[in-house]
Amino acid sequence: MYSNVNFDLGGNCVRVLDQTRLPNEEVYLHLSTPEECYDAIARLCVRGAPAIGIFAAFAIAQIARNESPSHEDDAVFFARMRQVSEYLASSRPTAVNLRWALRRMEGVMGACEGRGREDTLAALQAEALAIQAEDASICERISELGLSLLEDGWGLITHCNAGAIATSAYGTALGPMLLGAQRGMQFHVYADETRPLLQGARLTTYELSKAGVDVTLICDNMASIVMSQGKVQACLVGCDRVAANGDTANKIGTSGLAIIAHHYGVPFYVMCPTSTIDMSCASGGDIPIEERNGDEIKTMFYSRPVAPASVPCYNPAFDVTDHSLITAIVTEKGICRAPYDQSLAAIMKG
Ligand code: MRU
């Protein structure tokens, strides 16, 4: 199984691929403190909704092991670990998977109170590994269902990166492309570059070309002409949170792509695990949207300035696609279609 998050078994750290260095270098970070783990999520070294959840679970398990000797008293130890969990949860606000995975780890802590320390540490590690393994089979199922919506030879478009490095295996939106390629199908994928941090240019083209998928990079503002020329038969995107009515938060620019797709009559598919569905958000207006430092816009991917240093910037990292623009939401439990308030409720109950 492809895995970009690992325990350094026997060591004191979590090992994670630093996505800010891709595609130029494949460098792994070795992280052992809460601050290092928080920073890795906040700086997008590890990114993508499922991947940050998996990583946070690994971080909790490893930090618990590292800090255990300093807190002999169980009450102090569990209070400290809950504090670390809250701290990691605050590293990014939009992807609900982060909080979902941390709540699972907190559930294990609750169940372990009163048990021996070694048992607790082993249970936390087992839970992190289970979250990762479950995500791999969930992504495989999403890929399979997503592939059932596509035909060999189609042109596809995607935004940001929802591939294996954003999950544990295959990915969500890139899953059908990767699975299709394994089966000898030929898709032609257009990857939006995804300003300002270029996840499409740096990560999606890296993953797809490595897997032998035919991929062409375009600037975000080129999606309309590509669709007007009939080059795209379906849009596939991942997401960070789905509200109960089907409104969907994903990387900034996704809603614009959906509006263009609607104009040209191109189906727009959102792919995600059910852990990304947040029934406590009634609509997209309830989803917290991360706002990042404007320097990300003024500086071309952390290097050369591309705007006057003094110009103000507005840098929301995500936007919400209205459910009316979404053809289907593909999850591991099935494909949901409008009316989403009913189909999502049914899938979450099931
Ligand atoms: O800011 P990022 O790079 O973490 O944004 C990621 C996305 O928008 C992805 O599409 C989403 O998390 C799904 S990843 C399977």
Coordinates of C-alpha atoms in Angstrom, one line a residue, residues 84-247:
V84 CA -2.8 18.3 22.5
S85 CA -5.8 17.0 20.5
E86 CA -7.6 20.4 20.8
Y87 CA -4.4 22.1 19.8
L88 CA -3.9 20.0 16.7
A89 CA -7.6 20.4 15.8
S90 CA -7.1 24.1 15.7
S91 CA -4.4 23.9 13.0
R92 CA -6.9 24.1 10.1
P93 CA -10.6 24.8 10.3
T94 CA -12.3 23.7 7.1
A95 CA -11.6 19.9 6.7
V96 CA -13.9 18.1 9.1
N97 CA -11.8 14.9 8.8
L98 CA -9.2 16.4 11.1
R99 CA -11.6 16.8 14.0
W100 CA -13.3 13.5 13.1
A101 CA -10.0 11.5 13.4
L102 CA -9.0 13.4 16.6
R103 CA -12.5 12.6 18.2
R104 CA -11.8 8.9 17.4
M105 CA -8.5 9.1 19.2
E106 CA -10.1 10.8 22.1
G107 CA -12.7 8.0 22.2
V108 CA -9.9 5.5 22.6
M109 CA -8.4 7.6 25.4
G110 CA -11.8 7.6 27.2
A111 CA -12.0 3.8 26.8
C112 CA -8.5 3.3 28.1
E113 CA -8.8 5.3 31.3
G114 CA -8.1 3.0 34.2
R115 CA -6.1 0.5 32.0
G116 CA -2.3 0.2 32.1
R117 CA -0.2 2.8 30.3
E118 CA 1.3 0.4 27.8
D119 CA -2.2 -0.9 26.8
T120 CA -3.3 2.7 26.2
L121 CA -0.3 3.5 24.0
A122 CA -0.8 0.3 22.0
A123 CA -4.5 1.1 21.6
L124 CA -3.8 4.6 20.3
Q125 CA -1.3 3.3 17.8
A126 CA -3.7 0.6 16.7
E127 CA -6.5 3.2 16.2
A128 CA -4.2 5.4 14.1
L129 CA -3.3 2.4 11.9
A130 CA -7.0 1.4 11.7
I131 CA -7.9 4.9 10.5
Q132 CA -5.2 4.7 7.8
A133 CA -6.2 1.2 6.7
E134 CA -9.9 2.0 6.6
D135 CA -9.1 5.1 4.5
A136 CA -7.3 3.0 2.0
S137 CA -10.2 0.7 1.4
I138 CA -12.7 3.6 1.4
C139 CA -10.6 5.3 -1.3
E140 CA -10.5 2.1 -3.3
R141 CA -14.3 1.8 -3.1
I142 CA -14.8 5.5 -4.0
S143 CA -12.5 5.0 -7.0
E144 CA -14.4 2.0 -8.2
L145 CA -17.8 3.8 -7.9
G146 CA -16.3 6.9 -9.5
L147 CA -15.0 4.9 -12.4
S148 CA -18.5 3.5 -13.0
L149 CA -19.5 7.1 -14.0
L150 CA -16.8 7.5 -16.6
E151 CA -16.1 6.1 -20.1
D152 CA -12.8 5.1 -21.6
G153 CA -11.3 7.9 -23.7
W154 CA -13.0 10.8 -21.8
G155 CA -11.5 14.1 -21.1
L156 CA -11.6 15.0 -17.4
I157 CA -10.8 18.1 -15.3
T158 CA -9.8 18.3 -11.7
H159 CA -9.0 21.1 -9.3
C160 CA -6.4 21.1 -6.5
N161 CA -5.1 17.7 -5.4
A162 CA -7.2 14.8 -4.2
G163 CA -4.8 12.0 -4.9
A164 CA -3.0 9.3 -2.9
I165 CA -0.9 11.9 -1.1
A166 CA -4.0 13.6 0.1
T167 CA -5.3 10.3 1.5
S168 CA -3.8 7.0 2.2
A169 CA -4.1 5.3 -1.2
Y170 CA -5.6 6.1 -4.7
G171 CA -7.2 9.3 -3.4
T172 CA -10.7 10.4 -4.0
A173 CA -11.1 12.6 -7.2
L174 CA -7.9 11.1 -8.7
G175 CA -8.9 7.6 -7.6
P176 CA -10.9 6.7 -10.7
M177 CA -8.2 8.1 -13.0
L178 CA -5.5 6.0 -11.3
L179 CA -7.7 2.9 -11.1
G180 CA -8.7 3.4 -14.7
A181 CA -5.1 3.7 -15.8
Q182 CA -4.3 0.4 -13.9
R183 CA -7.0 -1.2 -16.0
G184 CA -5.7 0.1 -19.3
M185 CA -8.3 2.9 -19.7
Q186 CA -7.2 6.1 -21.4
F187 CA -8.4 9.4 -19.8
H188 CA -7.1 12.8 -20.8
V189 CA -6.9 14.8 -17.6
Y190 CA -6.8 18.6 -17.4
A191 CA -5.3 19.7 -14.1
D192 CA -6.0 23.3 -12.9
E193 CA -2.8 24.7 -11.5
T194 CA -4.8 25.9 -8.4
R195 CA -3.5 29.3 -7.3
P196 CA -2.1 30.4 -4.9
L197 CA -0.3 27.3 -3.6
L198 CA -0.3 25.3 -6.9
Q199 CA -1.5 21.9 -5.6
G200 CA -2.7 21.1 -9.1
A201 CA 0.6 22.0 -10.8
R202 CA 2.9 20.6 -8.2
L203 CA 1.0 17.6 -6.9
T204 CA -1.7 16.4 -9.3
T205 CA 0.5 16.5 -12.4
Y206 CA 3.2 14.8 -10.3
E207 CA 1.0 12.0 -9.2
L208 CA -0.9 11.4 -12.5
S209 CA 2.2 11.5 -14.7
K210 CA 4.0 9.2 -12.3
A211 CA 1.1 6.7 -12.7
G212 CA 1.2 7.0 -16.5
V213 CA -2.1 9.0 -16.8
D214 CA -2.2 11.5 -19.7
V215 CA -2.3 14.9 -17.9
T216 CA -2.2 18.4 -19.2
L217 CA -1.6 21.4 -16.9
I218 CA -3.8 24.5 -17.4
C219 CA -4.1 27.8 -15.5
D220 CA -7.2 28.1 -13.4
N221 CA -8.7 30.7 -15.8
M222 CA -8.5 28.3 -18.7
A223 CA -11.1 25.8 -17.6
S224 CA -13.8 27.7 -19.6
I225 CA -12.1 27.5 -22.9
V226 CA -11.2 23.9 -22.4
M227 CA -14.8 23.0 -21.7
S228 CA -16.1 25.2 -24.5
Q229 CA -14.0 23.2 -26.9
G230 CA -15.6 20.0 -25.8
K231 CA -12.5 18.6 -24.4
V232 CA -14.0 17.7 -21.0
Q233 CA -16.7 15.1 -20.4
A234 CA -16.7 15.2 -16.6
C235 CA -15.3 17.3 -13.6
L236 CA -14.0 15.3 -10.6
V237 CA -13.1 17.1 -7.4
G238 CA -12.4 16.2 -3.8
C239 CA -13.8 18.1 -0.8
D240 CA -13.1 19.2 2.7
R241 CA -16.6 19.2 4.2
V242 CA -20.1 18.5 2.9
A243 CA -23.1 20.1 4.6
A244 CA -26.4 18.3 5.2
N245 CA -27.9 19.9 2.1
G246 CA -25.1 18.9 -0.2
D247 CA -23.2 22.2 -0.3

